[in-house]
Amino acid sequence: MNDPVVRGLNRVLGLQLGAVQQHFIHVLMLGAWGEAAVANRITSIDAVDLPNALRIVDFVVSTGHPPSLAADRRSLAVDMPKPGDGLNVVLNAELQLDRRLKGVLASVERELAPYARNAPIELVSVPLGCRDAYQDWLEQRVEYPGDEANRGEIAGPASLGLDSLFASLMVMINQTLVHAFVHWHGGERGLADSAWEMSGAAMMHAAAVVDSLARRHLAPNPAHAVMLGHVELPRVATGSPEALESDRLLAERCHAAARRAALARQEGDLAAACGRIEAYCLGLAGWRPGQGLPRLDNPCVDFRRVLRDYVWTGSTSSAAG
């Protein structure tokens, strides 16, 4: 039973995680623009999508299968967030993403129907059931677009460097998130806490970049950097030793990307953000189990709390019980 079920859930996972990342970016940008009502509506759909993504990872890891985040450069680019740089563009980006997510969810629901008695089909049916209301709201909003603010501008090479760094941070968010579950199911609870903290740190660094760009009415374009070959594919491991090494190599790549982006920056706030990411990832690349992670104001600690609040309280649990 597990093989076809895991294949189906893996089809959903990359896009579901990309949706969570795009929601996160858009909520930050909308907050910077004073669009609280729109941000709150996106937050409400994210309250479905984020726990569901975590439950998919938990189930797949518990079966002994490695979650699939990207098979190749194209699939990684397709699942990258594609945020808008103004209110109208944000709403259209959300609508396009949600239509695609609905199509994939509906397709996988049909694939899993023969296994419904023994498979956690609610991991597909629950988020699918929320799409129509969200899309109706988006369609109503995009029908009457408003005026947009003037965009800022960043020179081409500097913009590509920033996009490459941002894409690497998106990979780090997802890879270390998955590895937190790998460590947990392998009985390495301390390593699970560390991996979850790494994922949260990447999110906090990405938030700093988004905040600086939002004030210029600009948005990152990580998919562009992926398609140009500037970003490595995620490397998901099935055991703790391999996960540790994979995350160390990823920290080295993020450090290099941040260094290149910092050297290309002229704007003070963006240059400072890139410099902080560079320093953090250098420390992370040298981190070893038993040591404290580099210091950062990071709310993502205590992985057991995350499991209790978002995974175990849901309508499904891991295959391991």
PDB file of N, CA, C and O in Angstrom, residues 128-198:
ATOM      1  N   LEU A 128      -7.827  20.130  -0.113  1.00  0.00           N
ATOM      2  CA  LEU A 128      -8.622  20.283  -1.325  1.00  0.00           C
ATOM      3  C   LEU A 128      -9.960  20.924  -1.019  1.00  0.00           C
ATOM      4  O   LEU A 128     -10.459  21.779  -1.771  1.00  0.00           O
ATOM      5  N   GLY A 129     -10.556  20.565   0.106  1.00  0.00           N
ATOM      6  CA  GLY A 129     -11.863  21.095   0.470  1.00  0.00           C
ATOM      7  C   GLY A 129     -11.867  22.582   0.773  1.00  0.00           C
ATOM      8  O   GLY A 129     -12.943  23.189   0.813  1.00  0.00           O
ATOM      9  N   CYS A 130     -10.702  23.165   0.990  1.00  0.00           N
ATOM     10  CA  CYS A 130     -10.609  24.605   1.305  1.00  0.00           C
ATOM     11  C   CYS A 130     -10.361  25.473   0.081  1.00  0.00           C
ATOM     12  O   CYS A 130     -10.428  26.708   0.178  1.00  0.00           O
ATOM     13  N   ARG A 131     -10.070  24.856  -1.068  1.00  0.00           N
ATOM     14  CA  ARG A 131      -9.604  25.646  -2.210  1.00  0.00           C
ATOM     15  C   ARG A 131     -10.707  26.508  -2.826  1.00  0.00           C
ATOM     16  O   ARG A 131     -10.447  27.647  -3.213  1.00  0.00           O
ATOM     17  N   ASP A 132     -11.926  25.987  -2.950  1.00  0.00           N
ATOM     18  CA  ASP A 132     -12.972  26.724  -3.672  1.00  0.00           C
ATOM     19  C   ASP A 132     -13.267  28.069  -3.016  1.00  0.00           C
ATOM     20  O   ASP A 132     -13.362  29.097  -3.704  1.00  0.00           O
ATOM     21  N   ALA A 133     -13.423  28.081  -1.696  1.00  0.00           N
ATOM     22  CA  ALA A 133     -13.745  29.334  -1.013  1.00  0.00           C
ATOM     23  C   ALA A 133     -12.613  30.334  -1.162  1.00  0.00           C
ATOM     24  O   ALA A 133     -12.853  31.536  -1.374  1.00  0.00           O
ATOM     25  N   TYR A 134     -11.387  29.862  -1.066  1.00  0.00           N
ATOM     26  CA  TYR A 134     -10.232  30.751  -1.195  1.00  0.00           C
ATOM     27  C   TYR A 134     -10.147  31.309  -2.619  1.00  0.00           C
ATOM     28  O   TYR A 134      -9.935  32.509  -2.823  1.00  0.00           O
ATOM     29  N   GLN A 135     -10.352  30.444  -3.604  1.00  0.00           N
ATOM     30  CA  GLN A 135     -10.279  30.901  -4.990  1.00  0.00           C
ATOM     31  C   GLN A 135     -11.426  31.855  -5.326  1.00  0.00           C
ATOM     32  O   GLN A 135     -11.237  32.809  -6.085  1.00  0.00           O
ATOM     33  N   ASP A 136     -12.603  31.611  -4.776  1.00  0.00           N
ATOM     34  CA  ASP A 136     -13.720  32.548  -4.998  1.00  0.00           C
ATOM     35  C   ASP A 136     -13.356  33.935  -4.481  1.00  0.00           C
ATOM     36  O   ASP A 136     -13.618  34.951  -5.147  1.00  0.00           O
ATOM     37  N   TRP A 137     -12.759  33.988  -3.305  1.00  0.00           N
ATOM     38  CA  TRP A 137     -12.357  35.272  -2.735  1.00  0.00           C
ATOM     39  C   TRP A 137     -11.297  35.946  -3.620  1.00  0.00           C
ATOM     40  O   TRP A 137     -11.384  37.147  -3.892  1.00  0.00           O
ATOM     41  N   LEU A 138     -10.310  35.169  -4.061  1.00  0.00           N
ATOM     42  CA  LEU A 138      -9.257  35.728  -4.914  1.00  0.00           C
ATOM     43  C   LEU A 138      -9.834  36.249  -6.231  1.00  0.00           C
ATOM     44  O   LEU A 138      -9.475  37.335  -6.704  1.00  0.00           O
ATOM     45  N   GLU A 139     -10.730  35.474  -6.820  1.00  0.00           N
ATOM     46  CA  GLU A 139     -11.312  35.890  -8.104  1.00  0.00           C
ATOM     47  C   GLU A 139     -12.102  37.191  -7.959  1.00  0.00           C
ATOM     48  O   GLU A 139     -12.087  38.046  -8.857  1.00  0.00           O
ATOM     49  N   GLN A 140     -12.792  37.342  -6.848  1.00  0.00           N
ATOM     50  CA  GLN A 140     -13.523  38.589  -6.610  1.00  0.00           C
ATOM     51  C   GLN A 140     -12.576  39.767  -6.467  1.00  0.00           C
ATOM     52  O   GLN A 140     -12.848  40.864  -6.963  1.00  0.00           O
ATOM     53  N   ARG A 141     -11.438  39.542  -5.823  1.00  0.00           N
ATOM     54  CA  ARG A 141     -10.486  40.623  -5.622  1.00  0.00           C
ATOM     55  C   ARG A 141      -9.763  41.009  -6.917  1.00  0.00           C
ATOM     56  O   ARG A 141      -9.555  42.194  -7.188  1.00  0.00           O
ATOM     57  N   VAL A 142      -9.381  40.024  -7.731  1.00  0.00           N
ATOM     58  CA  VAL A 142      -8.622  40.352  -8.947  1.00  0.00           C
ATOM     59  C   VAL A 142      -9.520  40.952 -10.025  1.00  0.00           C
ATOM     60  O   VAL A 142      -9.027  41.561 -10.981  1.00  0.00           O
ATOM     61  N   GLU A 143     -10.828  40.801  -9.887  1.00  0.00           N
ATOM     62  CA  GLU A 143     -11.742  41.344 -10.893  1.00  0.00           C
ATOM     63  C   GLU A 143     -11.714  42.868 -10.909  1.00  0.00           C
ATOM     64  O   GLU A 143     -11.981  43.491 -11.938  1.00  0.00           O
ATOM     65  N   TYR A 144     -11.388  43.475  -9.783  1.00  0.00           N
ATOM     66  CA  TYR A 144     -11.370  44.935  -9.686  1.00  0.00           C
ATOM     67  C   TYR A 144     -10.010  45.399  -9.141  1.00  0.00           C
ATOM     68  O   TYR A 144      -9.874  45.752  -7.967  1.00  0.00           O
ATOM     69  N   PRO A 145      -8.980  45.380  -9.980  1.00  0.00           N
ATOM     70  CA  PRO A 145      -7.640  45.755  -9.512  1.00  0.00           C
ATOM     71  C   PRO A 145      -7.567  47.233  -9.145  1.00  0.00           C
ATOM     72  O   PRO A 145      -8.244  48.077  -9.728  1.00  0.00           O
ATOM     73  N   GLY A 146      -6.749  47.524  -8.162  1.00  0.00           N
ATOM     74  CA  GLY A 146      -6.552  48.909  -7.732  1.00  0.00           C
ATOM     75  C   GLY A 146      -5.261  49.476  -8.282  1.00  0.00           C
ATOM     76  O   GLY A 146      -4.547  48.835  -9.057  1.00  0.00           O
ATOM     77  N   ASP A 147      -4.971  50.695  -7.885  1.00  0.00           N
ATOM     78  CA  ASP A 147      -3.731  51.342  -8.308  1.00  0.00           C
ATOM     79  C   ASP A 147      -2.550  50.678  -7.608  1.00  0.00           C
ATOM     80  O   ASP A 147      -2.647  50.227  -6.456  1.00  0.00           O
ATOM     81  N   GLU A 148      -1.419  50.641  -8.313  1.00  0.00           N
ATOM     82  CA  GLU A 148      -0.209  50.058  -7.757  1.00  0.00           C
ATOM     83  C   GLU A 148       0.820  51.146  -7.457  1.00  0.00           C
ATOM     84  O   GLU A 148       0.877  52.159  -8.161  1.00  0.00           O
ATOM     85  N   ALA A 149       1.626  50.916  -6.437  1.00  0.00           N
ATOM     86  CA  ALA A 149       2.717  51.837  -6.115  1.00  0.00           C
ATOM     87  C   ALA A 149       3.847  51.668  -7.136  1.00  0.00           C
ATOM     88  O   ALA A 149       3.954  50.631  -7.804  1.00  0.00           O
ATOM     89  N   ASN A 150       4.678  52.682  -7.250  1.00  0.00           N
ATOM     90  CA  ASN A 150       5.840  52.608  -8.132  1.00  0.00           C
ATOM     91  C   ASN A 150       6.849  51.596  -7.602  1.00  0.00           C
ATOM     92  O   ASN A 150       7.110  51.519  -6.398  1.00  0.00           O
ATOM     93  N   ARG A 151       7.420  50.815  -8.514  1.00  0.00           N
ATOM     94  CA  ARG A 151       8.418  49.818  -8.140  1.00  0.00           C
ATOM     95  C   ARG A 151       9.788  50.461  -8.021  1.00  0.00           C
ATOM     96  O   ARG A 151      10.095  51.431  -8.703  1.00  0.00           O
ATOM     97  N   GLY A 152      10.611  49.871  -7.159  1.00  0.00           N
ATOM     98  CA  GLY A 152      12.013  50.239  -7.115  1.00  0.00           C
ATOM     99  C   GLY A 152      12.766  49.510  -8.209  1.00  0.00           C
ATOM    100  O   GLY A 152      12.171  48.907  -9.108  1.00  0.00           O
ATOM    101  N   GLU A 153      14.066  49.513  -8.113  1.00  0.00           N
ATOM    102  CA  GLU A 153      14.877  48.863  -9.146  1.00  0.00           C
ATOM    103  C   GLU A 153      16.195  48.409  -8.541  1.00  0.00           C
ATOM    104  O   GLU A 153      16.790  49.092  -7.711  1.00  0.00           O
ATOM    105  N   ILE A 154      16.622  47.219  -8.953  1.00  0.00           N
ATOM    106  CA  ILE A 154      17.929  46.684  -8.579  1.00  0.00           C
ATOM    107  C   ILE A 154      18.602  46.226  -9.857  1.00  0.00           C
ATOM    108  O   ILE A 154      17.984  45.578 -10.700  1.00  0.00           O
ATOM    109  N   ALA A 155      19.880  46.555 -10.005  1.00  0.00           N
ATOM    110  CA  ALA A 155      20.613  46.197 -11.226  1.00  0.00           C
ATOM    111  C   ALA A 155      20.627  44.691 -11.428  1.00  0.00           C
ATOM    112  O   ALA A 155      20.614  43.905 -10.470  1.00  0.00           O
ATOM    113  N   GLY A 156      20.686  44.265 -12.704  1.00  0.00           N
ATOM    114  CA  GLY A 156      20.571  42.859 -13.069  1.00  0.00           C
ATOM    115  C   GLY A 156      21.471  41.907 -12.311  1.00  0.00           C
ATOM    116  O   GLY A 156      20.990  40.957 -11.672  1.00  0.00           O
ATOM    117  N   PRO A 157      22.813  42.081 -12.331  1.00  0.00           N
ATOM    118  CA  PRO A 157      23.683  41.130 -11.615  1.00  0.00           C
ATOM    119  C   PRO A 157      23.399  41.078 -10.122  1.00  0.00           C
ATOM    120  O   PRO A 157      23.412  40.003  -9.512  1.00  0.00           O
ATOM    121  N   ALA A 158      23.143  42.234  -9.508  1.00  0.00           N
ATOM    122  CA  ALA A 158      22.843  42.252  -8.082  1.00  0.00           C
ATOM    123  C   ALA A 158      21.518  41.552  -7.800  1.00  0.00           C
ATOM    124  O   ALA A 158      21.368  40.847  -6.799  1.00  0.00           O
ATOM    125  N   SER A 159      20.538  41.747  -8.685  1.00  0.00           N
ATOM    126  CA  SER A 159      19.246  41.106  -8.509  1.00  0.00           C
ATOM    127  C   SER A 159      19.366  39.590  -8.599  1.00  0.00           C
ATOM    128  O   SER A 159      18.777  38.857  -7.800  1.00  0.00           O
ATOM    129  N   LEU A 160      20.156  39.090  -9.564  1.00  0.00           N
ATOM    130  CA  LEU A 160      20.338  37.650  -9.706  1.00  0.00           C
ATOM    131  C   LEU A 160      21.042  37.068  -8.488  1.00  0.00           C
ATOM    132  O   LEU A 160      20.690  35.981  -8.016  1.00  0.00           O
ATOM    133  N   GLY A 161      22.018  37.789  -7.949  1.00  0.00           N
ATOM    134  CA  GLY A 161      22.695  37.305  -6.751  1.00  0.00           C
ATOM    135  C   GLY A 161      21.741  37.175  -5.583  1.00  0.00           C
ATOM    136  O   GLY A 161      21.796  36.205  -4.819  1.00  0.00           O
ATOM    137  N   LEU A 162      20.857  38.133  -5.441  1.00  0.00           N
ATOM    138  CA  LEU A 162      19.879  38.088  -4.365  1.00  0.00           C
ATOM    139  C   LEU A 162      18.880  36.959  -4.583  1.00  0.00           C
ATOM    140  O   LEU A 162      18.503  36.246  -3.643  1.00  0.00           O
ATOM    141  N   ASP A 163      18.441  36.769  -5.828  1.00  0.00           N
ATOM    142  CA  ASP A 163      17.517  35.673  -6.132  1.00  0.00           C
ATOM    143  C   ASP A 163      18.158  34.318  -5.856  1.00  0.00           C
ATOM    144  O   ASP A 163      17.497  33.390  -5.367  1.00  0.00           O
ATOM    145  N   SER A 164      19.447  34.181  -6.163  1.00  0.00           N
ATOM    146  CA  SER A 164      20.155  32.920  -5.921  1.00  0.00           C
ATOM    147  C   SER A 164      20.239  32.640  -4.432  1.00  0.00           C
ATOM    148  O   SER A 164      20.028  31.504  -3.977  1.00  0.00           O
ATOM    149  N   LEU A 165      20.552  33.668  -3.652  1.00  0.00           N
ATOM    150  CA  LEU A 165      20.589  33.500  -2.203  1.00  0.00           C
ATOM    151  C   LEU A 165      19.213  33.139  -1.673  1.00  0.00           C
ATOM    152  O   LEU A 165      19.071  32.229  -0.845  1.00  0.00           O
ATOM    153  N   PHE A 166      18.184  33.824  -2.146  1.00  0.00           N
ATOM    154  CA  PHE A 166      16.838  33.573  -1.651  1.00  0.00           C
ATOM    155  C   PHE A 166      16.408  32.148  -1.986  1.00  0.00           C
ATOM    156  O   PHE A 166      15.800  31.461  -1.146  1.00  0.00           O
ATOM    157  N   ALA A 167      16.713  31.690  -3.175  1.00  0.00           N
ATOM    158  CA  ALA A 167      16.365  30.319  -3.553  1.00  0.00           C
ATOM    159  C   ALA A 167      17.086  29.313  -2.661  1.00  0.00           C
ATOM    160  O   ALA A 167      16.503  28.292  -2.254  1.00  0.00           O
ATOM    161  N   SER A 168      18.345  29.580  -2.343  1.00  0.00           N
ATOM    162  CA  SER A 168      19.086  28.681  -1.457  1.00  0.00           C
ATOM    163  C   SER A 168      18.464  28.644  -0.069  1.00  0.00           C
ATOM    164  O   SER A 168      18.423  27.591   0.578  1.00  0.00           O
ATOM    165  N   LEU A 169      17.973  29.782   0.403  1.00  0.00           N
ATOM    166  CA  LEU A 169      17.287  29.806   1.690  1.00  0.00           C
ATOM    167  C   LEU A 169      15.994  28.994   1.641  1.00  0.00           C
ATOM    168  O   LEU A 169      15.639  28.314   2.611  1.00  0.00           O
ATOM    169  N   MET A 170      15.275  29.049   0.513  1.00  0.00           N
ATOM    170  CA  MET A 170      14.057  28.249   0.384  1.00  0.00           C
ATOM    171  C   MET A 170      14.391  26.754   0.444  1.00  0.00           C
ATOM    172  O   MET A 170      13.669  25.965   1.075  1.00  0.00           O
ATOM    173  N   VAL A 171      15.485  26.368  -0.199  1.00  0.00           N
ATOM    174  CA  VAL A 171      15.926  24.968  -0.138  1.00  0.00           C
ATOM    175  C   VAL A 171      16.278  24.597   1.292  1.00  0.00           C
ATOM    176  O   VAL A 171      15.922  23.522   1.785  1.00  0.00           O
ATOM    177  N   MET A 172      16.973  25.499   1.995  1.00  0.00           N
ATOM    178  CA  MET A 172      17.357  25.208   3.376  1.00  0.00           C
ATOM    179  C   MET A 172      16.132  25.069   4.273  1.00  0.00           C
ATOM    180  O   MET A 172      16.091  24.178   5.138  1.00  0.00           O
ATOM    181  N   ILE A 173      15.148  25.934   4.106  1.00  0.00           N
ATOM    182  CA  ILE A 173      13.928  25.828   4.918  1.00  0.00           C
ATOM    183  C   ILE A 173      13.340  24.427   4.791  1.00  0.00           C
ATOM    184  O   ILE A 173      13.027  23.767   5.791  1.00  0.00           O
ATOM    185  N   ASN A 174      13.199  23.944   3.567  1.00  0.00           N
ATOM    186  CA  ASN A 174      12.528  22.662   3.345  1.00  0.00           C
ATOM    187  C   ASN A 174      13.399  21.465   3.700  1.00  0.00           C
ATOM    188  O   ASN A 174      12.922  20.495   4.298  1.00  0.00           O
ATOM    189  N   GLN A 175      14.671  21.510   3.304  1.00  0.00           N
ATOM    190  CA  GLN A 175      15.530  20.349   3.558  1.00  0.00           C
ATOM    191  C   GLN A 175      15.711  20.109   5.052  1.00  0.00           C
ATOM    192  O   GLN A 175      15.591  18.964   5.525  1.00  0.00           O
ATOM    193  N   THR A 176      15.992  21.159   5.809  1.00  0.00           N
ATOM    194  CA  THR A 176      16.183  20.973   7.247  1.00  0.00           C
ATOM    195  C   THR A 176      14.867  20.656   7.950  1.00  0.00           C
ATOM    196  O   THR A 176      14.850  19.925   8.948  1.00  0.00           O
ATOM    197  N   LEU A 177      13.757  21.177   7.440  1.00  0.00           N
ATOM    198  CA  LEU A 177      12.440  20.802   7.978  1.00  0.00           C
ATOM    199  C   LEU A 177      12.227  19.291   7.860  1.00  0.00           C
ATOM    200  O   LEU A 177      11.841  18.628   8.826  1.00  0.00           O
ATOM    201  N   VAL A 178      12.481  18.759   6.665  1.00  0.00           N
ATOM    202  CA  VAL A 178      12.321  17.312   6.465  1.00  0.00           C
ATOM    203  C   VAL A 178      13.280  16.542   7.361  1.00  0.00           C
ATOM    204  O   VAL A 178      12.915  15.526   7.973  1.00  0.00           O
ATOM    205  N   HIS A 179      14.502  17.028   7.484  1.00  0.00           N
ATOM    206  CA  HIS A 179      15.479  16.308   8.301  1.00  0.00           C
ATOM    207  C   HIS A 179      15.129  16.342   9.778  1.00  0.00           C
ATOM    208  O   HIS A 179      15.530  15.433  10.524  1.00  0.00           O
ATOM    209  N   ALA A 180      14.385  17.343  10.226  1.00  0.00           N
ATOM    210  CA  ALA A 180      13.909  17.315  11.611  1.00  0.00           C
ATOM    211  C   ALA A 180      13.052  16.072  11.848  1.00  0.00           C
ATOM    212  O   ALA A 180      13.174  15.402  12.889  1.00  0.00           O
ATOM    213  N   PHE A 181      12.195  15.740  10.881  1.00  0.00           N
ATOM    214  CA  PHE A 181      11.375  14.526  10.996  1.00  0.00           C
ATOM    215  C   PHE A 181      12.230  13.269  10.878  1.00  0.00           C
ATOM    216  O   PHE A 181      11.963  12.266  11.556  1.00  0.00           O
ATOM    217  N   VAL A 182      13.242  13.297  10.009  1.00  0.00           N
ATOM    218  CA  VAL A 182      14.141  12.147   9.874  1.00  0.00           C
ATOM    219  C   VAL A 182      14.827  11.873  11.212  1.00  0.00           C
ATOM    220  O   VAL A 182      14.891  10.717  11.673  1.00  0.00           O
ATOM    221  N   HIS A 183      15.371  12.908  11.842  1.00  0.00           N
ATOM    222  CA  HIS A 183      16.021  12.731  13.144  1.00  0.00           C
ATOM    223  C   HIS A 183      15.022  12.234  14.187  1.00  0.00           C
ATOM    224  O   HIS A 183      15.333  11.332  14.970  1.00  0.00           O
ATOM    225  N   TRP A 184      13.836  12.808  14.209  1.00  0.00           N
ATOM    226  CA  TRP A 184      12.838  12.435  15.223  1.00  0.00           C
ATOM    227  C   TRP A 184      12.466  10.961  15.099  1.00  0.00           C
ATOM    228  O   TRP A 184      12.446  10.229  16.102  1.00  0.00           O
ATOM    229  N   HIS A 185      12.160  10.541  13.885  1.00  0.00           N
ATOM    230  CA  HIS A 185      11.754   9.143  13.706  1.00  0.00           C
ATOM    231  C   HIS A 185      12.927   8.180  13.902  1.00  0.00           C
ATOM    232  O   HIS A 185      12.703   6.987  14.136  1.00  0.00           O
ATOM    233  N   GLY A 186      14.151   8.697  13.831  1.00  0.00           N
ATOM    234  CA  GLY A 186      15.324   7.877  14.121  1.00  0.00           C
ATOM    235  C   GLY A 186      15.711   7.893  15.587  1.00  0.00           C
ATOM    236  O   GLY A 186      16.728   7.309  15.968  1.00  0.00           O
ATOM    237  N   GLY A 187      14.913   8.565  16.418  1.00  0.00           N
ATOM    238  CA  GLY A 187      15.180   8.598  17.858  1.00  0.00           C
ATOM    239  C   GLY A 187      16.172   9.656  18.290  1.00  0.00           C
ATOM    240  O   GLY A 187      16.557   9.701  19.463  1.00  0.00           O
ATOM    241  N   GLU A 188      16.582  10.537  17.375  1.00  0.00           N
ATOM    242  CA  GLU A 188      17.561  11.585  17.693  1.00  0.00           C
ATOM    243  C   GLU A 188      16.814  12.891  17.976  1.00  0.00           C
ATOM    244  O   GLU A 188      16.742  13.797  17.142  1.00  0.00           O
ATOM    245  N   ARG A 189      16.252  13.009  19.142  1.00  0.00           N
ATOM    246  CA  ARG A 189      15.385  14.135  19.458  1.00  0.00           C
ATOM    247  C   ARG A 189      16.153  15.465  19.510  1.00  0.00           C
ATOM    248  O   ARG A 189      15.638  16.505  19.093  1.00  0.00           O
ATOM    249  N   GLY A 190      17.372  15.444  20.037  1.00  0.00           N
ATOM    250  CA  GLY A 190      18.164  16.667  20.064  1.00  0.00           C
ATOM    251  C   GLY A 190      18.500  17.160  18.667  1.00  0.00           C
ATOM    252  O   GLY A 190      18.459  18.373  18.394  1.00  0.00           O
ATOM    253  N   LEU A 191      18.839  16.251  17.774  1.00  0.00           N
ATOM    254  CA  LEU A 191      19.133  16.638  16.394  1.00  0.00           C
ATOM    255  C   LEU A 191      17.872  17.149  15.695  1.00  0.00           C
ATOM    256  O   LEU A 191      17.957  18.038  14.843  1.00  0.00           O
ATOM    257  N   ALA A 192      16.722  16.589  16.051  1.00  0.00           N
ATOM    258  CA  ALA A 192      15.467  17.099  15.476  1.00  0.00           C
ATOM    259  C   ALA A 192      15.255  18.553  15.875  1.00  0.00           C
ATOM    260  O   ALA A 192      14.861  19.388  15.046  1.00  0.00           O
ATOM    261  N   ASP A 193      15.518  18.882  17.127  1.00  0.00           N
ATOM    262  CA  ASP A 193      15.404  20.277  17.574  1.00  0.00           C
ATOM    263  C   ASP A 193      16.352  21.174  16.784  1.00  0.00           C
ATOM    264  O   ASP A 193      15.981  22.281  16.371  1.00  0.00           O
ATOM    265  N   SER A 194      17.583  20.706  16.582  1.00  0.00           N
ATOM    266  CA  SER A 194      18.575  21.517  15.870  1.00  0.00           C
ATOM    267  C   SER A 194      18.171  21.738  14.421  1.00  0.00           C
ATOM    268  O   SER A 194      18.280  22.856  13.892  1.00  0.00           O
ATOM    269  N   ALA A 195      17.701  20.681  13.751  1.00  0.00           N
ATOM    270  CA  ALA A 195      17.301  20.828  12.350  1.00  0.00           C
ATOM    271  C   ALA A 195      16.108  21.769  12.215  1.00  0.00           C
ATOM    272  O   ALA A 195      16.045  22.582  11.278  1.00  0.00           O
ATOM    273  N   TRP A 196      15.163  21.662  13.135  1.00  0.00           N
ATOM    274  CA  TRP A 196      14.005  22.572  13.096  1.00  0.00           C
ATOM    275  C   TRP A 196      14.452  24.007  13.320  1.00  0.00           C
ATOM    276  O   TRP A 196      13.945  24.929  12.671  1.00  0.00           O
ATOM    277  N   GLU A 197      15.405  24.222  14.205  1.00  0.00           N
ATOM    278  CA  GLU A 197      15.923  25.568  14.438  1.00  0.00           C
ATOM    279  C   GLU A 197      16.634  26.093  13.191  1.00  0.00           C
ATOM    280  O   GLU A 197      16.538  27.281  12.868  1.00  0.00           O
ATOM    281  N   MET A 198      17.354  25.224  12.477  1.00  0.00           N
ATOM    282  CA  MET A 198      18.002  25.639  11.224  1.00  0.00           C
ATOM    283  C   MET A 198      16.964  26.092  10.204  1.00  0.00           C
ATOM    284  O   MET A 198      17.136  27.100   9.518  1.00  0.00           O
TER     285      MET A 198
END
